[in-house]
C-alpha positions as a LaTeX table, in Angstrom:
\begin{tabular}{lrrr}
\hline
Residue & $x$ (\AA) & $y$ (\AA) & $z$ (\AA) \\
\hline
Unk1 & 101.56 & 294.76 & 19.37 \\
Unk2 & 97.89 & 296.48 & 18.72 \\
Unk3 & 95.61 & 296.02 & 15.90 \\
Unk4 & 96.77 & 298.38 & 13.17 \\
Unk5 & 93.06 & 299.34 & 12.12 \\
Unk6 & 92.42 & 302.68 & 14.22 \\
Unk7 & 91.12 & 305.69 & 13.00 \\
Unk8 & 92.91 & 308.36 & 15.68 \\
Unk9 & 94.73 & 309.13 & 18.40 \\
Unk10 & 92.77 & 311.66 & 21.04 \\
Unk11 & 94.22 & 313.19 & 23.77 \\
Unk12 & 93.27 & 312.82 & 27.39 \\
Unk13 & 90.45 & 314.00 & 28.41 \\
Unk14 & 88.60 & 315.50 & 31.22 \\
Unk15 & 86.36 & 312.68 & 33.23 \\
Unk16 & 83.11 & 313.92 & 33.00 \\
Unk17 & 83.29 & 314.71 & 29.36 \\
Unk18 & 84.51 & 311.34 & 27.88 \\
Unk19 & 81.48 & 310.10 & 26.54 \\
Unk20 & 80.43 & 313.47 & 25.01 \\
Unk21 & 83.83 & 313.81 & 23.41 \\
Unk22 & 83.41 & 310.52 & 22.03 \\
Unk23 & 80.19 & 311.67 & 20.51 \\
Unk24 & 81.46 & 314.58 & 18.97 \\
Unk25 & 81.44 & 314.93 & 15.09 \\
Unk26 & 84.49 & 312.92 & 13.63 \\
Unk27 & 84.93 & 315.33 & 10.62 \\
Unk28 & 88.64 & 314.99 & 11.19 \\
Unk29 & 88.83 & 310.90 & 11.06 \\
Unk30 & 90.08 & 310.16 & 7.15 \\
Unk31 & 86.94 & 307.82 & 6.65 \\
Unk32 & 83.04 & 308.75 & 5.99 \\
Unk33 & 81.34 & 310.32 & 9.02 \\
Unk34 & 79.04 & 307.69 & 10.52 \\
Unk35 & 74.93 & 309.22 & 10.61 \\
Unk36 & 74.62 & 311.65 & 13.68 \\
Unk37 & 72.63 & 310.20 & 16.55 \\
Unk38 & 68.63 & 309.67 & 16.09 \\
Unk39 & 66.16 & 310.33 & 18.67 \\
Unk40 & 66.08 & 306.88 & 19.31 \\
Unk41 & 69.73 & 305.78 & 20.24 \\
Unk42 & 70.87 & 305.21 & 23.39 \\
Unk43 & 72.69 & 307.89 & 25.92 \\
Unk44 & 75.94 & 306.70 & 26.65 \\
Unk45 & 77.32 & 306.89 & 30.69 \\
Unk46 & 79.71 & 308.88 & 31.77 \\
Unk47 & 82.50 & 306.77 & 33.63 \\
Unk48 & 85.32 & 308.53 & 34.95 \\
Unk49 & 88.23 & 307.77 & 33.15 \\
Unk50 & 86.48 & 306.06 & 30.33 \\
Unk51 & 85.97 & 306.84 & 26.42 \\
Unk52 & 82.81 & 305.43 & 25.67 \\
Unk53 & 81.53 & 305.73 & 21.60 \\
Unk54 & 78.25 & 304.02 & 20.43 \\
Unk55 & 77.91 & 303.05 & 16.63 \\
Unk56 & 74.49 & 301.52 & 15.10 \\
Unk57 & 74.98 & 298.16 & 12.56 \\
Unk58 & 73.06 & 296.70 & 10.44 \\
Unk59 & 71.38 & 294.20 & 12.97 \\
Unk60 & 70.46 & 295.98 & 16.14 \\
Unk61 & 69.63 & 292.76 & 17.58 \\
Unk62 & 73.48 & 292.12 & 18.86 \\
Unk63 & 75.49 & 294.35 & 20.15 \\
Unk64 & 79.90 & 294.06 & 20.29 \\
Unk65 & 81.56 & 295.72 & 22.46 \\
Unk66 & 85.09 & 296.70 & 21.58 \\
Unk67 & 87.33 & 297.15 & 24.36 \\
Unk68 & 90.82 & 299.02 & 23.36 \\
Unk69 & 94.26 & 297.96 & 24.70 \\
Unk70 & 94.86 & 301.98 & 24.79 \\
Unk71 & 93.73 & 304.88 & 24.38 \\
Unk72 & 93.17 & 304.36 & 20.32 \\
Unk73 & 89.64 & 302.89 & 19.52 \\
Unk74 & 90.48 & 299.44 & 17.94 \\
Unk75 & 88.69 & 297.88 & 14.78 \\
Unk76 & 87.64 & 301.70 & 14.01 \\
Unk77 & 86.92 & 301.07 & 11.00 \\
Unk78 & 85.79 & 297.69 & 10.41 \\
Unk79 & 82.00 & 297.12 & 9.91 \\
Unk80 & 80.65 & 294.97 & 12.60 \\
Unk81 & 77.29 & 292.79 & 11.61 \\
Unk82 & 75.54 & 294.56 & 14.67 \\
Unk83 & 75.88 & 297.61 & 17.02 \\
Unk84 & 79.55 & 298.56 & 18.18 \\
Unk85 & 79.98 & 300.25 & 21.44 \\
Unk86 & 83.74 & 301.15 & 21.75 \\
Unk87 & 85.15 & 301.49 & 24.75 \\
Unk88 & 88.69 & 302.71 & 25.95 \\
Unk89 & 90.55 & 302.81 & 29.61 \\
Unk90 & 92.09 & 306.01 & 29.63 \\
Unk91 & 94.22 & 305.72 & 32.46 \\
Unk92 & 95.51 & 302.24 & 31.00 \\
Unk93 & 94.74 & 300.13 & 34.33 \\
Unk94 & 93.73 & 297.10 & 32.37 \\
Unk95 & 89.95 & 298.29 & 33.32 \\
Unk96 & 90.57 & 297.28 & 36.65 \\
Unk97 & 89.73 & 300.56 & 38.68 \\
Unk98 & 86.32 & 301.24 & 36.57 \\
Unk99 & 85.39 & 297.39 & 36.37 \\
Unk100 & 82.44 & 297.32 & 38.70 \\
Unk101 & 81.15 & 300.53 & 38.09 \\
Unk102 & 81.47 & 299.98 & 33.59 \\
Unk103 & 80.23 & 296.61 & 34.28 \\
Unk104 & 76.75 & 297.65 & 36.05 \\
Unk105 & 76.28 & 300.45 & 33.81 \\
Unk106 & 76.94 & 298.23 & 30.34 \\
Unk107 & 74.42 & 295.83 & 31.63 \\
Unk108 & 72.11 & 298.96 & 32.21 \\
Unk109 & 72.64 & 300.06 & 28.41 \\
Unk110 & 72.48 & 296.32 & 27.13 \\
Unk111 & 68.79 & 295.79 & 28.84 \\
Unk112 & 67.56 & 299.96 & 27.12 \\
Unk113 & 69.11 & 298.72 & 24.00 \\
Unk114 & 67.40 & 295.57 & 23.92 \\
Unk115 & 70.37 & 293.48 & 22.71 \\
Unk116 & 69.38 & 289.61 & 22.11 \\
Unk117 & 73.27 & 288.94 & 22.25 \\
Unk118 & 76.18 & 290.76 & 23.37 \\
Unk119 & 79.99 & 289.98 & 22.55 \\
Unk120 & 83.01 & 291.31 & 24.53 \\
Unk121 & 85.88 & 291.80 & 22.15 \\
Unk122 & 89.24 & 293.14 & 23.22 \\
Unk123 & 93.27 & 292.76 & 22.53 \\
Unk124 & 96.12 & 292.52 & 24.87 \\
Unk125 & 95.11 & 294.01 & 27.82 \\
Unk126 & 91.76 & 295.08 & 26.10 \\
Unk127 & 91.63 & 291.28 & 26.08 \\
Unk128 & 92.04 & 291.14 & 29.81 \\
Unk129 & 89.23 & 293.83 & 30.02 \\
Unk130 & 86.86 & 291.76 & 27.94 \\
Unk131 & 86.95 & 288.80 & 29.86 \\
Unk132 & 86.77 & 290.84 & 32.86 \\
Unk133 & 83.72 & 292.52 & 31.98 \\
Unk134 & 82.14 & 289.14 & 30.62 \\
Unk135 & 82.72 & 287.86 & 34.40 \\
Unk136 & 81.59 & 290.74 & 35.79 \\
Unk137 & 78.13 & 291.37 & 33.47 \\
Unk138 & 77.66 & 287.50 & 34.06 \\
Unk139 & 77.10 & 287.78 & 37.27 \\
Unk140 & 74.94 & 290.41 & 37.85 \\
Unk141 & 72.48 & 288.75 & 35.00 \\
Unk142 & 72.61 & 284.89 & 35.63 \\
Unk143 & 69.50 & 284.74 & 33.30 \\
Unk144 & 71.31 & 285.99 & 30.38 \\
Unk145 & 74.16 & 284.50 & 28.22 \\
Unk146 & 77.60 & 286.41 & 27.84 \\
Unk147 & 80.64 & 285.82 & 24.95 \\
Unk148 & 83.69 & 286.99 & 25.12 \\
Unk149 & 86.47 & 287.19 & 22.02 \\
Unk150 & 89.78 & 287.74 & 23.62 \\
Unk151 & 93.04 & 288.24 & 21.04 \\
Unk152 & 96.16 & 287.54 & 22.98 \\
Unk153 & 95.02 & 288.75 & 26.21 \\
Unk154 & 96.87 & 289.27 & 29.78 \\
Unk155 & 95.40 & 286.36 & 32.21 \\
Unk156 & 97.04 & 286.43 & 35.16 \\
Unk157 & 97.61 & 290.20 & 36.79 \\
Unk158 & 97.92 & 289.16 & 40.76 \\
Unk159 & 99.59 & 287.90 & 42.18 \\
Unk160 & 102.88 & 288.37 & 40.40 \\
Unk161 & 103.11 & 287.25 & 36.95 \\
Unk162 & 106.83 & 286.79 & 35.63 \\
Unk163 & 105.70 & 286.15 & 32.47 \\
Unk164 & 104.43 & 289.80 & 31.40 \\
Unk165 & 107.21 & 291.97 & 30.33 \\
Unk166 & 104.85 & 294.95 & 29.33 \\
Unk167 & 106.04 & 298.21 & 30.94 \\
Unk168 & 101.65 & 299.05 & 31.95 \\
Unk169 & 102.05 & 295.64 & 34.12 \\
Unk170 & 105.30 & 297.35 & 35.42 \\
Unk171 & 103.53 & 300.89 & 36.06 \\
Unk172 & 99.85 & 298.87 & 37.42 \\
Unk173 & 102.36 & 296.95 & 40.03 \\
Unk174 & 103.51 & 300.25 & 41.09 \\
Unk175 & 100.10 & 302.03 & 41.43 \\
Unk176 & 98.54 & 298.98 & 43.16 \\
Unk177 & 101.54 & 299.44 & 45.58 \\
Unk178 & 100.84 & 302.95 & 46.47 \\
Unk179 & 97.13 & 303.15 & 46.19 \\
Unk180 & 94.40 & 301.10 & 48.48 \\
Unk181 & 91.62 & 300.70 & 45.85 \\
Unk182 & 93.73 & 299.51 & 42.96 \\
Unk183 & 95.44 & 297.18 & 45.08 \\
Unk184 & 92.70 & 296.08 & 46.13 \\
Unk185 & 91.14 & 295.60 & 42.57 \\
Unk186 & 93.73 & 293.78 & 41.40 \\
Unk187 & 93.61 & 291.41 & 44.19 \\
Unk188 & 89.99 & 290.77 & 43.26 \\
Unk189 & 89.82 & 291.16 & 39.89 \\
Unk190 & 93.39 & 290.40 & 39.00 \\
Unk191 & 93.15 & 286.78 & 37.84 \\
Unk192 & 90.10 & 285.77 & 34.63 \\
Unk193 & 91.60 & 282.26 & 33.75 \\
Unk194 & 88.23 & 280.61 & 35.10 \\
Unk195 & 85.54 & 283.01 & 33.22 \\
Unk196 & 84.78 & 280.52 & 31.19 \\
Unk197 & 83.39 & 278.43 & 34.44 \\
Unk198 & 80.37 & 280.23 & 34.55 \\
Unk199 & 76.99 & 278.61 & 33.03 \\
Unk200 & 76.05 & 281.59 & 30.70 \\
Unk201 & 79.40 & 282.75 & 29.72 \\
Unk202 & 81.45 & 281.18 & 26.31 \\
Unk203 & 84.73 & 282.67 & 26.23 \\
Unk204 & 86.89 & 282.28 & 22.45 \\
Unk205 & 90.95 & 283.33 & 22.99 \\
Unk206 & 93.01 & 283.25 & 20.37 \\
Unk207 & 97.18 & 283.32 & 20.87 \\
Unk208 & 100.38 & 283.12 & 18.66 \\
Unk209 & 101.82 & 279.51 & 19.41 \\
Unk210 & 105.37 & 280.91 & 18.83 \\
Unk211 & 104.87 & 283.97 & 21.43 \\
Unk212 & 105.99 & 282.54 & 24.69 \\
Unk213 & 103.90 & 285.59 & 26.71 \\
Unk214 & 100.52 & 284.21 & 24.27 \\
Unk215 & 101.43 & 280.59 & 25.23 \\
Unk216 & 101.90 & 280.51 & 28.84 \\
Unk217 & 98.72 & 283.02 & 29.31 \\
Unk218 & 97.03 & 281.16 & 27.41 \\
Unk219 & 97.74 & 277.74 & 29.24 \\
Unk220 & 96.41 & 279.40 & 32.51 \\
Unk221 & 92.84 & 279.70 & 30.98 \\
Unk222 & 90.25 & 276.90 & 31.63 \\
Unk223 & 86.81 & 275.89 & 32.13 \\
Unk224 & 84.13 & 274.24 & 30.05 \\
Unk225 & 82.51 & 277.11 & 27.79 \\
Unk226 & 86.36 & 278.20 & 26.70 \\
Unk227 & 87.33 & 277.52 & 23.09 \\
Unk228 & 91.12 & 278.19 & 21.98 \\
Unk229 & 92.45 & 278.97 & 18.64 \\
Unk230 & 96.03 & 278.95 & 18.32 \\
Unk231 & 97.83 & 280.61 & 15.63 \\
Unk232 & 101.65 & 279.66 & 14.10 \\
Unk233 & 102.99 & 283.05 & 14.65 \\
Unk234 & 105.05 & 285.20 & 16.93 \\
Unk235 & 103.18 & 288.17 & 17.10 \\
Unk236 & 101.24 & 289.56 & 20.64 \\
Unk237 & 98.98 & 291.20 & 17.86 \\
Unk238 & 97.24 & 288.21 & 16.96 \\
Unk239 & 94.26 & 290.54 & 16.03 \\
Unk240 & 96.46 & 291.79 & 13.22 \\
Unk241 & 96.62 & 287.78 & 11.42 \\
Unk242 & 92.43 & 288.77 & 10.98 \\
Unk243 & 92.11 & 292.43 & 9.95 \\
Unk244 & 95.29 & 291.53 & 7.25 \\
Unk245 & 93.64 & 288.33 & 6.13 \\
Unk246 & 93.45 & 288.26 & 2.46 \\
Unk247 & 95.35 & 291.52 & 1.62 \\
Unk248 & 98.40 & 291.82 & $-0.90$ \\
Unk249 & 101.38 & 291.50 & 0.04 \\
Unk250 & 102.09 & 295.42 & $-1.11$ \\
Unk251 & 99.62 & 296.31 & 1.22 \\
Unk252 & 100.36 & 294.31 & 4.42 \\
Unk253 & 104.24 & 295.56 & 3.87 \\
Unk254 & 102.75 & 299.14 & 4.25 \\
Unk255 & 100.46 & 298.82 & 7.57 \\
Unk256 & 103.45 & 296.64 & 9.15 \\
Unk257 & 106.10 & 299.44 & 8.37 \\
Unk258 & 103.60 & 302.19 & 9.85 \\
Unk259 & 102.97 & 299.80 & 12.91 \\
Unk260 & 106.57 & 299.87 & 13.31 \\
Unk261 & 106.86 & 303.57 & 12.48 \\
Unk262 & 103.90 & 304.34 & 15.18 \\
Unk263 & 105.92 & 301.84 & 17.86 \\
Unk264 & 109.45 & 304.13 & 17.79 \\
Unk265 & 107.39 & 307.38 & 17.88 \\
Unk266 & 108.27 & 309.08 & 21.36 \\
Unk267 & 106.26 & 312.17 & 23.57 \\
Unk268 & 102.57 & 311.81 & 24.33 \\
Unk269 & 101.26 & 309.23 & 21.95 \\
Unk270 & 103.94 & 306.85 & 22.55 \\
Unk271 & 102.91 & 303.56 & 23.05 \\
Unk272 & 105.68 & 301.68 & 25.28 \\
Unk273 & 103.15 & 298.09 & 25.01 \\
Unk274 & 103.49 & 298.37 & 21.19 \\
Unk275 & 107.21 & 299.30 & 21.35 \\
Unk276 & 107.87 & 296.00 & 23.54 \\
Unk277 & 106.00 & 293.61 & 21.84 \\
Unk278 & 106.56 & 293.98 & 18.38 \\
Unk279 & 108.14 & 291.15 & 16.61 \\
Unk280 & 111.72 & 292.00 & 15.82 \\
Unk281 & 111.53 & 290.29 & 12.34 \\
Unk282 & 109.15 & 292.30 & 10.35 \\
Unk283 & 109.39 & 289.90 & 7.39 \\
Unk284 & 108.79 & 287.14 & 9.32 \\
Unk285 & 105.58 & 288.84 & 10.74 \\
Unk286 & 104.58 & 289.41 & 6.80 \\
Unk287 & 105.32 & 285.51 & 5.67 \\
Unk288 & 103.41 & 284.60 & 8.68 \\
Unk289 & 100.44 & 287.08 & 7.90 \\
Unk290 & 100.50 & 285.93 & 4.08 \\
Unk291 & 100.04 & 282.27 & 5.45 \\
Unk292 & 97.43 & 282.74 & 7.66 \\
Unk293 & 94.19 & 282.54 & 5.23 \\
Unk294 & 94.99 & 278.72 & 4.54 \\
Unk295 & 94.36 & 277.91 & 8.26 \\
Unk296 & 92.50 & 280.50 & 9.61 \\
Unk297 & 88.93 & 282.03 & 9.50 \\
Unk298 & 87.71 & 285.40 & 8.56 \\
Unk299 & 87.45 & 287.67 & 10.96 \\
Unk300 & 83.81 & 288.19 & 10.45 \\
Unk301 & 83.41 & 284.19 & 10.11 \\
Unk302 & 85.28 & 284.42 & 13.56 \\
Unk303 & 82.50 & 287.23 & 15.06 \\
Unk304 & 80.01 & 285.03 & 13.82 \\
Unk305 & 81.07 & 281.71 & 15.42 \\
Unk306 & 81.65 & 283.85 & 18.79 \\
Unk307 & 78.53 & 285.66 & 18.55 \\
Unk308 & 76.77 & 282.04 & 17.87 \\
Unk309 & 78.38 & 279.75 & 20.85 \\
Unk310 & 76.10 & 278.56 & 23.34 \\
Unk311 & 77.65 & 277.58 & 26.72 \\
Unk312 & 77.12 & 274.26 & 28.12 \\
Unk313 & 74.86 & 274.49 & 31.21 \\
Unk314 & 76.48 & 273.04 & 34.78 \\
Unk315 & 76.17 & 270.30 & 36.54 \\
Unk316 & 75.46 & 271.02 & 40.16 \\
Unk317 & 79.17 & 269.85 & 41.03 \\
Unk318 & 80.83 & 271.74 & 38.50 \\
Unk319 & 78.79 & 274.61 & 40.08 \\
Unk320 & 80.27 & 273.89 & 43.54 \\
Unk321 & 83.45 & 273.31 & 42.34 \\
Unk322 & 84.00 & 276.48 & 40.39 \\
Unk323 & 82.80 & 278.31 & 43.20 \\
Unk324 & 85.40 & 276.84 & 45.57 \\
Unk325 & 87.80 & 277.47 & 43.08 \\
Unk326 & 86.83 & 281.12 & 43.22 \\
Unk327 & 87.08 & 281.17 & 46.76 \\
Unk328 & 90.21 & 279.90 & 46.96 \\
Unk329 & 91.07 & 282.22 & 44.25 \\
Unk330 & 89.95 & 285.04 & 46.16 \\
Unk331 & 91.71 & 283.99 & 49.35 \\
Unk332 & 94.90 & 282.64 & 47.69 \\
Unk333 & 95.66 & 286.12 & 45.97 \\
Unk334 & 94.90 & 288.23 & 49.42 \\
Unk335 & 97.07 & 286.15 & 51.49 \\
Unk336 & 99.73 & 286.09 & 48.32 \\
Unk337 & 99.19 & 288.98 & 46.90 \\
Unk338 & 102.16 & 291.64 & 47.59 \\
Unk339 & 103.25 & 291.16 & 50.87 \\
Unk340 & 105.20 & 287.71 & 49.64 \\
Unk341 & 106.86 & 288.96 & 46.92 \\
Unk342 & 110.24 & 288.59 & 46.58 \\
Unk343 & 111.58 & 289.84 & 43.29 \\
Unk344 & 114.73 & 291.11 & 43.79 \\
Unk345 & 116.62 & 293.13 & 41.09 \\
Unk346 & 119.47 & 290.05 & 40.24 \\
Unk347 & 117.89 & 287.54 & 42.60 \\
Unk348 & 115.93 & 285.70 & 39.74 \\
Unk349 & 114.58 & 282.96 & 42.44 \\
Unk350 & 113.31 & 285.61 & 44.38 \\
Unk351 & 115.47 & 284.89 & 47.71 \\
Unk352 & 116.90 & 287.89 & 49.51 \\
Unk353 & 120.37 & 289.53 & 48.80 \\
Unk354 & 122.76 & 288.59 & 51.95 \\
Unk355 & 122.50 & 290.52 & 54.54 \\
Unk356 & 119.38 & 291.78 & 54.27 \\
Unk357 & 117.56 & 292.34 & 57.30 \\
Unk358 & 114.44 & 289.97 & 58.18 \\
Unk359 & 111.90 & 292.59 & 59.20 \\
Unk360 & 108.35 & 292.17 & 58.79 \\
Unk361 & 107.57 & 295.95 & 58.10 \\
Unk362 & 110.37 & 295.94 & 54.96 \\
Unk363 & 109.08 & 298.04 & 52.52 \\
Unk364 & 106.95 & 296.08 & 49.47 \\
Unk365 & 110.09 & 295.10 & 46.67 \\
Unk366 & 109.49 & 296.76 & 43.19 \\
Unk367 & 108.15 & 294.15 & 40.35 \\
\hline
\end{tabular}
């Protein structure tokens, strides 16, 4: 389930004219029309593929950028303390076949913009993308300090995780299948439960205790700058016990309904993510949202902590051993990967049905 605070729903569009789309006047967006651009403000890249949308703050010191689960900008319309730069996968490949390329050119528009401190933000598989991109911007600036703030996010892409049930894992298995560079992208980048190994990264995650997909994702993430914060809920849209925080109860009945509205809605702007992991007790969801505010922090108390954590520096084994550990990563999901899959459709334990022939050119089995 996605964050309910989004402002619209665009339509694809053409490559080369995402980012100018993005900056194009939002007259039709049921909320005040942010200043147009100064002479000053920075030129956004054009990525195939990607919706890119810069938005000044009030400190232009830090910059967060939000990384959507869809095509739908997230946290549209909340007021971040610095710079926003929202940022959306249009294809819905869990930023996996852009990754390199976004990463070296966010790094490029970080060091114009000046930023003292940057924040990757993202839910569900917006999560995954944020702590991809933290990885990724990590390493090609060791000097400089990376955070990531992942709601409920996807962990484990390759190789084969039973544990997602969300038809875009479904659909990326069967691109990566047919397609070279994606499978090859996945097999690289398909597995962030380490980020938080790295010396200038500080990763936050926050998952629904009561969600077995948020628990067992969750469990797979380690390392030494990582800090959890589990919630007693059910919801995937963890993001949603934040942005609801504090709201009466008349009102949080409304944005849960149209949530649940938005989810049945079929043709182009149907979300089949949304559809599959809403909870299927909306009063529950609204008892557990009403709860939250005695346990958790604000959301912007939240950005504030993230924005604020320092990672511990490395020792020079923990250096060597989280590079091994990527290695064998690396290696591990290559020899792994797809060509040992055995997920059979009603052959749970992945063995073969009987009689099934033992060739080693049998086509790759579905996921």
């Amino acid at each position: 389930m996605q964050d309910d605070c989004v402002v619209r729903d665009r339509p694809p569009v053409p490559a080369a004219r995402a980012s100018a789309e993005a900056r194009r006047s939002l007259s039709d967006a049921p909320h005040p029309t942010p200043a147009p651009p100064g002479p000053g403000d920075l030129e956004l890249p054009a990525i195939p593929d990607v919706l890119l949308e810069h938005r000044p703050g009030e400190d232009r010191r830090d910059l967060i950028v939000v990384c959507s689960p869809s095509r739908r900008f997230i946290l549209y319309r909340h007021a971040f303390p610095g710079d926003a730069l929202y940022v959306s996968d249009l294809k819905g490949f869990y930023y996996l076949a852009v990754a390199r390329k976004l990463a070296r050119e966010l790094v490029r528009f970080i060091e114009r913009g000046g930023y003292e401190r940057v924040l990757f933000l993202g839910t569900s598989k917006g999560g995954f993308g944020a702590l991809l991109l933290t990885r990724l911007c990590a390493r090609l600036r060791p000097d400089r300090t990376f955070r990531a703030l992942a709601f409920s996010p996807q962990v484990r892409l390759h190789p084969l995780n039973p544990d997602l049930y969300f038809p875009s894992y479904r659909r990326l298995r069967r691109v990566a299948r047919a397609r070279f560079a994606m499978r090859a992208a996945l097999r690289l980048h398909g597995d962030v439960s380490r980020v938080a190994d790295a010396s200038n990264v500080h990763a936050t995650v926050v998952y629904a205790t009561e969600n077995p997909t948020d628990l067992a994702e969750a469990n797979r993430l380690g390392g030494r700058n990582l800090r959890k914060l589990p919630i007693a809920g059910t919801s995937h849209g963890s993001v949603l016990y934040f942005t609801l925080q504090g709201r009466p109860e008349s009102y949080v009945r409304g944005r849960i309904a149209r949530i649940y509205a938005r989810a049945k809605r079929r043709g182009q702007d149907h979300d089949q993510d949304l559809f599959a992991s809403r909870p299927k007790d909306p009063e529950q969801f609204v008892r557990e949202i009403m709860l939250a505010p005695s346990y958790l922090p604000t959301l912007e108390g939240l950005l504030q902590e993230a924005l604020a954590a320092a990672p511990r520096p490395l020792s020079t084994g923990e250096r060597m051993t989280a590079s091994i550990r990527r290695l064998a990563q690396i290696a591990g999901g290559a020899c792994r990967g797809f060509s040992r899959e055995r997920q059979v459709k009603g052959h749970p334990s992945g063995g073969r049905p009987a009689g099934a022939k033992n060739s080693p050119t049998r086509p790759i089995p579905k996921s």
